[in-house]
Tab-separated table of C-alpha atoms and ligand atoms in Angstrom:
chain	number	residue	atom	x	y	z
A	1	UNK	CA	105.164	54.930	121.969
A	2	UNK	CA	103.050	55.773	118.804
A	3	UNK	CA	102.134	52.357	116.805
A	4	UNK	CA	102.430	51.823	113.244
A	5	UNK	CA	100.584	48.799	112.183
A	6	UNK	CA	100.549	47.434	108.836
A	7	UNK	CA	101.060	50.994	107.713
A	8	UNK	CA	98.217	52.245	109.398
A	9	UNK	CA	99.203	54.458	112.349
A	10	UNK	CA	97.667	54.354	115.801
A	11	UNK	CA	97.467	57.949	117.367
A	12	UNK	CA	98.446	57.370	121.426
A	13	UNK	CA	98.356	59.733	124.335
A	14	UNK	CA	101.851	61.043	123.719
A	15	UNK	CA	100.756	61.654	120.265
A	16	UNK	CA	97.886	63.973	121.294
A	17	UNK	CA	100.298	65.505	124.278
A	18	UNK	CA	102.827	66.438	121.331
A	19	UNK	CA	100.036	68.383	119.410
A	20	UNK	CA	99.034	69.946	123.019
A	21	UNK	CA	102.562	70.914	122.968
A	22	UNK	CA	103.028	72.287	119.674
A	23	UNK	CA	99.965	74.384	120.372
A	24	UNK	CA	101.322	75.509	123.290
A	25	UNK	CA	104.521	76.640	122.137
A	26	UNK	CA	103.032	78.723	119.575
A	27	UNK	CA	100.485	80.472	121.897
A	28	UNK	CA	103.927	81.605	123.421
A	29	UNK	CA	105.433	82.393	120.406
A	30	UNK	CA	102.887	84.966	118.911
A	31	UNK	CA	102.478	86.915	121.600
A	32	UNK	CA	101.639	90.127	119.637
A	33	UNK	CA	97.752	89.144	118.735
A	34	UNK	CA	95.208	91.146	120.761
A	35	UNK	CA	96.047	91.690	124.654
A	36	UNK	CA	99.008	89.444	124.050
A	37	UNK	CA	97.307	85.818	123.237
A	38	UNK	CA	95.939	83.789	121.060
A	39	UNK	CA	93.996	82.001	123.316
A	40	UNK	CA	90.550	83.814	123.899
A	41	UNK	CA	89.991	82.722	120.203
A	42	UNK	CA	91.063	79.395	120.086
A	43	UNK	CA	88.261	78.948	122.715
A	44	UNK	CA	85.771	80.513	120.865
A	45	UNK	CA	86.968	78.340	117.590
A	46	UNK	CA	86.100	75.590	119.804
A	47	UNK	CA	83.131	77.221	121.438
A	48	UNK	CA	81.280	78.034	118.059
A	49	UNK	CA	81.906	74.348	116.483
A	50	UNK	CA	80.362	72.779	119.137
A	51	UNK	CA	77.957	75.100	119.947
A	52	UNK	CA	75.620	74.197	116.939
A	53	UNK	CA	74.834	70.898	118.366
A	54	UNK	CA	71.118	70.410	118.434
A	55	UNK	CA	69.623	67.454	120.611
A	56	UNK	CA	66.678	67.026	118.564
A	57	UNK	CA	67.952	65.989	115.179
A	58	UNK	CA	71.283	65.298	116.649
A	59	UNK	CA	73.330	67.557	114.076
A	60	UNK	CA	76.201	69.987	114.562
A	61	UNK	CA	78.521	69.727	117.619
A	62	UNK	CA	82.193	69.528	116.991
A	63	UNK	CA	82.369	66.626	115.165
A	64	UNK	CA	82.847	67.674	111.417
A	65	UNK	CA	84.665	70.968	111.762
A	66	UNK	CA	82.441	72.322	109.368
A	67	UNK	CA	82.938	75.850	110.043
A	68	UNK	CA	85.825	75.531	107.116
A	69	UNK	CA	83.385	75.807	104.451
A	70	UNK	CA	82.043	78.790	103.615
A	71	UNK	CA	78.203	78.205	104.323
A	72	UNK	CA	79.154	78.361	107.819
A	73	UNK	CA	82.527	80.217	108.587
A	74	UNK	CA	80.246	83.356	106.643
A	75	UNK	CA	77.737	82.557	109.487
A	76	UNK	CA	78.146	86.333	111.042
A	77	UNK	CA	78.467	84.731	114.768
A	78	UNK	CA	81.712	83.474	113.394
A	79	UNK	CA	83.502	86.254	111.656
A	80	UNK	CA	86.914	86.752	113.331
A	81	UNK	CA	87.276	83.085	113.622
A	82	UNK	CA	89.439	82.688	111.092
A	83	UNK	CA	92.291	84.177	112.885
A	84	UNK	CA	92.242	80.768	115.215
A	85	UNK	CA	92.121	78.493	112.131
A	86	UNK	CA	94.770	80.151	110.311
A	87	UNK	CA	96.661	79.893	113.522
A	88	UNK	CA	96.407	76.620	113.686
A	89	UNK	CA	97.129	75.649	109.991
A	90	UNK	CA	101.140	75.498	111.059
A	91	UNK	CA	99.981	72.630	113.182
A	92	UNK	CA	97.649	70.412	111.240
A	93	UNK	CA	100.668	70.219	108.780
A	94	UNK	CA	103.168	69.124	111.332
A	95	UNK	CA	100.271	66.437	112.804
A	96	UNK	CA	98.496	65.634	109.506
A	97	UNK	CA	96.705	62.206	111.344
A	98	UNK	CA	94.650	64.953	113.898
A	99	UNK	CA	91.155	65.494	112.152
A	100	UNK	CA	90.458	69.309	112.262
A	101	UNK	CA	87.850	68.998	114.423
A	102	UNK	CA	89.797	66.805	116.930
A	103	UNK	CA	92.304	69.513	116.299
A	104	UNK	CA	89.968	72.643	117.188
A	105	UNK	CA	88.877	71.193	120.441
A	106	UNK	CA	92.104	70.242	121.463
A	107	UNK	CA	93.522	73.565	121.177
A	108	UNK	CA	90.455	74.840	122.927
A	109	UNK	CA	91.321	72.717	125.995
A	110	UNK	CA	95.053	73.930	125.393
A	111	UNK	CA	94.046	77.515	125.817
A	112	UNK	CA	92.150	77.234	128.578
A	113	UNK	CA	94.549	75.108	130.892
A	114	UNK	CA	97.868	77.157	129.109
A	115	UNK	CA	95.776	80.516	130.291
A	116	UNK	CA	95.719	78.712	133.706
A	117	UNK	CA	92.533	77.711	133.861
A	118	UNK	CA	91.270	74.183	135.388
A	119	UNK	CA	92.477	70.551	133.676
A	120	UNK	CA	90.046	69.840	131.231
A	121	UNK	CA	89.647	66.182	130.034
A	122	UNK	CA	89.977	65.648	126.259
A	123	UNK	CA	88.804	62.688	124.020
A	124	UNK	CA	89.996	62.303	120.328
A	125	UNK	CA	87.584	60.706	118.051
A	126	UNK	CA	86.246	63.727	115.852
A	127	UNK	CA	86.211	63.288	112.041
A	128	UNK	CA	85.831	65.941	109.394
A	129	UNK	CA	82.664	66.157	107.596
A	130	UNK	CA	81.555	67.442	104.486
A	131	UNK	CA	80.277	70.577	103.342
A	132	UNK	CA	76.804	69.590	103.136
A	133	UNK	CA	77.139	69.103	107.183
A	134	UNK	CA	77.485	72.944	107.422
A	135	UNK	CA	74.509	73.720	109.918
A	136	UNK	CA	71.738	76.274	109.242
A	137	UNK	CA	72.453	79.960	110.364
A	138	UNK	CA	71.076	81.104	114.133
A	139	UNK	CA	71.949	78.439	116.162
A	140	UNK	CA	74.516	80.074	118.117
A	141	UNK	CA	73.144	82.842	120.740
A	142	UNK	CA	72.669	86.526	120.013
A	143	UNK	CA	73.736	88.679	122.018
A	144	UNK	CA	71.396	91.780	121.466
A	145	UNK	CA	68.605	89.430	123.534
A	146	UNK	CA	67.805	87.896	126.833
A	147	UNK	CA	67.214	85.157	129.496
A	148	UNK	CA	64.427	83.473	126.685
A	149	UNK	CA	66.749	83.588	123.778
A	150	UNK	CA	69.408	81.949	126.322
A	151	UNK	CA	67.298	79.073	127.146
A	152	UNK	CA	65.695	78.619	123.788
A	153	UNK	CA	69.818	78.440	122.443
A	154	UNK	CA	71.549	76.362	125.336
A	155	UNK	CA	68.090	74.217	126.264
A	156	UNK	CA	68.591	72.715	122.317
A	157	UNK	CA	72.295	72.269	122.780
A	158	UNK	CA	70.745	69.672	125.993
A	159	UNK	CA	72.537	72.426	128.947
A	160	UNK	CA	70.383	73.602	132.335
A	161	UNK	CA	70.621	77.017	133.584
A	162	UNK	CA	73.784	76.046	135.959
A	163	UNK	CA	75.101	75.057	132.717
A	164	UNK	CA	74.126	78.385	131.112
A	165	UNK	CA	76.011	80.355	134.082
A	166	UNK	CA	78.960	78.454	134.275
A	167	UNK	CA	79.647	78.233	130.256
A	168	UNK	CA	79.438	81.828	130.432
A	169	UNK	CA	82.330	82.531	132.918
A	170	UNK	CA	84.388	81.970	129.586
A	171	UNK	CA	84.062	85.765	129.175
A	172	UNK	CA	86.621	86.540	132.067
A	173	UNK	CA	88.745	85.848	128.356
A	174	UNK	CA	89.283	87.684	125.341
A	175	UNK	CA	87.525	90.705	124.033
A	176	UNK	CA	84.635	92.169	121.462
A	177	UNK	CA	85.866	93.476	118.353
A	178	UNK	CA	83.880	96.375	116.256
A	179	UNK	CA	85.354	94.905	113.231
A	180	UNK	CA	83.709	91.182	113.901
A	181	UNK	CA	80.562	92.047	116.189
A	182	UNK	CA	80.626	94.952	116.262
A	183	UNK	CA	80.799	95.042	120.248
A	184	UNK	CA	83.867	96.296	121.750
A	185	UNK	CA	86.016	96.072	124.568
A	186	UNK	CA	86.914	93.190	127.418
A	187	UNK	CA	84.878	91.739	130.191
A	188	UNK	CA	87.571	91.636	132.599
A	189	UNK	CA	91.001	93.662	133.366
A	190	UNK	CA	92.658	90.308	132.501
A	191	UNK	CA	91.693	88.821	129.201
A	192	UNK	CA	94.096	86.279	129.184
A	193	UNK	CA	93.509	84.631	132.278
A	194	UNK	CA	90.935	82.195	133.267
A	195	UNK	CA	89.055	83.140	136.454
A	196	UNK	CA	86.186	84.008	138.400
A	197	UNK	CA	86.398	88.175	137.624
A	198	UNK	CA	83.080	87.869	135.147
A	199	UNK	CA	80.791	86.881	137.932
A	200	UNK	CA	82.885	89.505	140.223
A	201	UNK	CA	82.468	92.509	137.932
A	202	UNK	CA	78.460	91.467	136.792
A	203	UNK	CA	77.958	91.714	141.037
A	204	UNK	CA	79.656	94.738	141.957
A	205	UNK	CA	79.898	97.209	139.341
A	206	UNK	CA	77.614	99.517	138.450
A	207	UNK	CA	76.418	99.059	134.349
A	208	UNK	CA	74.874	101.273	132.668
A	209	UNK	CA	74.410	101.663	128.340
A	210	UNK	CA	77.184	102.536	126.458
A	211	UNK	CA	76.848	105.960	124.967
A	212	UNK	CA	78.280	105.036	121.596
A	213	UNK	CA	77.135	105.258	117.613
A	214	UNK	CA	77.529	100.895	117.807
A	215	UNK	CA	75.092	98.173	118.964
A	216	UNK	CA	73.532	98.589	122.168
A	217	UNK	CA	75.765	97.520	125.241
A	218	UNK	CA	77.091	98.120	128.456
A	219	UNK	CA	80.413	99.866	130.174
A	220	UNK	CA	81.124	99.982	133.646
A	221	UNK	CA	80.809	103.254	135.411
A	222	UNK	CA	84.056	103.025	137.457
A	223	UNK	CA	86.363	102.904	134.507
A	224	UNK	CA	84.251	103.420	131.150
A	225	UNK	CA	86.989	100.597	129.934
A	226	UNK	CA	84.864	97.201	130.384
A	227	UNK	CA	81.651	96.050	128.580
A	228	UNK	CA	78.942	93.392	129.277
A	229	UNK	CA	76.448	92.376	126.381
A	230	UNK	CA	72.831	92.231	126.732
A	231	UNK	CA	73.139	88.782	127.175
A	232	UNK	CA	75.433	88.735	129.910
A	233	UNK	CA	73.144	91.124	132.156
A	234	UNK	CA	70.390	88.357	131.482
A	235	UNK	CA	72.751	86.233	133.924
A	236	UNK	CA	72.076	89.160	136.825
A	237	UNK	CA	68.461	89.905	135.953
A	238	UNK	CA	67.364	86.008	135.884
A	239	UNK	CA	66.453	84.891	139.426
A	240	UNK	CA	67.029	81.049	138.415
A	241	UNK	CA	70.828	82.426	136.626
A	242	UNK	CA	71.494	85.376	139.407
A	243	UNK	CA	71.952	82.453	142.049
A	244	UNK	CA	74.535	80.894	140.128
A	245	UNK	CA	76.554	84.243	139.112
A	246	UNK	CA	76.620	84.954	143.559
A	247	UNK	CA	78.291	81.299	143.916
A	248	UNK	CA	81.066	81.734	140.966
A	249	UNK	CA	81.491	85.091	142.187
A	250	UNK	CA	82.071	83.620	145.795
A	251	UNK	CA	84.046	80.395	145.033
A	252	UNK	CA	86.537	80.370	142.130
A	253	UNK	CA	86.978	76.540	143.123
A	254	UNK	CA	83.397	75.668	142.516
A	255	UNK	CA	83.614	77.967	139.254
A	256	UNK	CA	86.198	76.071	138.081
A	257	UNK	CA	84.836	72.323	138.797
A	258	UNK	CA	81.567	73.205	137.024
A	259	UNK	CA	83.296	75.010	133.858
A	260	UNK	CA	85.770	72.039	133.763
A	261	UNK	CA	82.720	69.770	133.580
A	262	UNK	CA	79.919	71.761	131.515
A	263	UNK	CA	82.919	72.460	128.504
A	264	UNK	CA	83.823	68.850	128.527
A	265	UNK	CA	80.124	68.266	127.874
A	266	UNK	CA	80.132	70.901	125.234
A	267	UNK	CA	83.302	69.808	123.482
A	268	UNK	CA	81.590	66.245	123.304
A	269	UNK	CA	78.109	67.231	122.527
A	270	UNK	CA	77.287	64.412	118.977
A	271	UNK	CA	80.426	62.973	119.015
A	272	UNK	CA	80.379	59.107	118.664
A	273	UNK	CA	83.173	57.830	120.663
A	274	UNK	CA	83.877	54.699	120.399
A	275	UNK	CA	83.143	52.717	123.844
A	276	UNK	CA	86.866	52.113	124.782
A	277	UNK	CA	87.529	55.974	124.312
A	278	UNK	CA	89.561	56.952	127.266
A	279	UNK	CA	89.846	60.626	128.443
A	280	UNK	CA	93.496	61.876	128.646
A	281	UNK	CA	94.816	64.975	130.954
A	282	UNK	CA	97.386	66.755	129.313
A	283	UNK	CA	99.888	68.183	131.184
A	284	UNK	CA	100.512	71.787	131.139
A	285	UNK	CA	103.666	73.234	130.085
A	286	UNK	CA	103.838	75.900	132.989
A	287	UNK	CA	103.345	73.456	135.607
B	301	DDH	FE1	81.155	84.551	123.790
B	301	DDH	N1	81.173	86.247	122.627
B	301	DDH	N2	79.138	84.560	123.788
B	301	DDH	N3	81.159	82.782	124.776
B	301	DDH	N4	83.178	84.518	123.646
B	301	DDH	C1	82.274	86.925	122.189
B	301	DDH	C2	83.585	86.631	122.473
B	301	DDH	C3	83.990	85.508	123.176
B	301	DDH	C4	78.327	85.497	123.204
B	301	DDH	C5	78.734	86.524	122.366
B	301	DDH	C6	80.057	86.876	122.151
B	301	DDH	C7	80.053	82.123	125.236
B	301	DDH	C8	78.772	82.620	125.234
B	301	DDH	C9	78.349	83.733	124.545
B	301	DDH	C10	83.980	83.540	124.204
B	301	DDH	C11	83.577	82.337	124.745
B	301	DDH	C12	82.247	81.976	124.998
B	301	DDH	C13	81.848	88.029	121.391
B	301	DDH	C14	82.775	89.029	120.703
B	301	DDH	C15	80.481	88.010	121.376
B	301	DDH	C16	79.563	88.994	120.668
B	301	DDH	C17	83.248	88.493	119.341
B	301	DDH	C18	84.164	89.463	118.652
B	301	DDH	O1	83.743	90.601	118.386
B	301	DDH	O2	85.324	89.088	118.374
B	301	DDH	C19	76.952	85.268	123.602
B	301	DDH	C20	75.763	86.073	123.125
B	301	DDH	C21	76.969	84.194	124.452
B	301	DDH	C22	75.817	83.629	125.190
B	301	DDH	O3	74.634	83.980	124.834
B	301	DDH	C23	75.900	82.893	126.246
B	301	DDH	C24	80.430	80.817	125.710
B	301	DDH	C25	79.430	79.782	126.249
B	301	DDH	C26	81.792	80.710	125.553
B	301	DDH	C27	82.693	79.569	125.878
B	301	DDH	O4	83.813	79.533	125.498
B	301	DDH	C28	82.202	78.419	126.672
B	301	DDH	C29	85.366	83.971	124.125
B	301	DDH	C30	86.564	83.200	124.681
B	301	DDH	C31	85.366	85.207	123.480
B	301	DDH	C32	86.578	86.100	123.176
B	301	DDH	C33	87.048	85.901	121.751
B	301	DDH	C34	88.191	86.817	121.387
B	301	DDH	O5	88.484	86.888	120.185
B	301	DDH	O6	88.806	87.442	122.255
């Protein structure tokens, strides 16, 4: 049970599970957002605060939650974002203790296992940082380059290129909006799922360019309905990535070991846990 010392309360495992919960519950609630989740986003809210982490200097990460100041939510990599913090306002009101940051990640790991994806071990210990934390614009990838940009981004961040390929199995979820990236469509036919289909549809389907007025990327000839960036052929076209794609393609098991792992590592890239930290499993609500 939660303990209040002295006044000064004690978040516990339940504590955090109730939050998971809460988050949960409204993923199933507004079920009229995109292709019927809120989910894809919540993973890229968590995604894109820990994804300025840079090992060098040992700023960014997702300890701060500096993306609510304006210096960095106006980054353009993170227009759209908004939508996932607004979602989650509701629930830093009800759980005022959780640090946004905390908050963020959690819900990332939320979406991911509510979407039935793989258990993903969480650690609280995150705590909001000022505005002049806000980290300098670029460090996130772009996706109108290739396999050097890639490395160049997820090298800094401390990742290898197994790293690289597994993070980016995270775009079997969600979709590209013309209004935020100007990208558009899904990667896969089931945005609100986690699974193997990225690697599936890079491998067997035939890409060619979009033929389209917007930024240069590609559909898939079969049904002119799914899209791949730049970035994501890099992952085909690299012969140290390609490897990597033909295992996730082959073995949604292995995919989902090594995406459990490498986000864990993301989600805790410059966070100083405490030694005693211990990492809780939530337990899904579908299970
Ligand atoms: Fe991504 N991503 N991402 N991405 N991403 C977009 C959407 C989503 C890149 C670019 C884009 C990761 C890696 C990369 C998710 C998760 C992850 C969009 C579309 C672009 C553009 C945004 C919009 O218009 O709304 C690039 C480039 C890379 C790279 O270079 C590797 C990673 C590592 C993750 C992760 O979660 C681990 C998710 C989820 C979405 C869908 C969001 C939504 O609203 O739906």
């Amino acid at each position: 049970s939660s303990g209040e010392t002295k006044g000064i309360f004690t978040p516990k495992f339940e504590d955090y599970q109730k939050v998971y919960n809460e988050v949960a519950k409204l993923l199933e609630e507004k079920d009229d957002y995109d292709d019927g989740s809120y989910g894809p986003v919540l993973v890229r809210l968590a995604w894109h605060a820990s994804g300025t982490f840079d090992k060098e200097t040992g700023t960014g990460g997702s300890n701060g939650a500096t993306m609510r100041f304006a210096p960095e939510g106006d980054h353009g990599a993170n227009a759209g974002l908004k939508a996932a913090r607004d979602f989650l306002e509701p629930v830093k009101e009800k759980f005022p203790w959780i640090s946004y940051s905390d908050l963020w990640i959690l819900s990332g790991v939320c979406a991911i296992q509510e979407m039935q994806g793989p258990t993903i071990p969480y650690r609280p210990g995150r705590v909001d940082k000022e505005v002049a934390a806000c980290t300098p614009d670029g460090r996130l990838p772009d996706a109108s380059q290739g396999n050097k940009h890639l490395r160049d981004i997820f090298y800094r961040m401390g990742f290898n290129d197994q790293e690289i390929v597994a993070l980016s199995g995270a775009h079997a979820l969600g979709r590209c909006h013309t209004d935020r990236s100007g990208f558009d469509g899904p990667w896969t036919f089931s945005p609100t799922v986690v699974t193997n289909e990225y690697y599936n549809l890079l491998l067997k389907e035939k890409w060619t360019w979009k033929k389209w007025n917007g930024p240069k990327q590609y559909e898939d000839k079969t049904s002119k309905s799914l899209m791949m960036l730049p970035t994501d052929m890099a992952l085909i076209s690299d012969k140290s990535f390609k490897p990597w794609v033909e295992k996730y393609a082959k073995d949604n098991d292995l995919f989902f070991k090594d995406f459990s792992a490498v986000i864990t590592k993301l989600f805790e890239l410059g966070v100083p846990f405490a030694e005693s930290s211990e990492k809780y499993t939530f337990k899904p609500t579908n299970a």
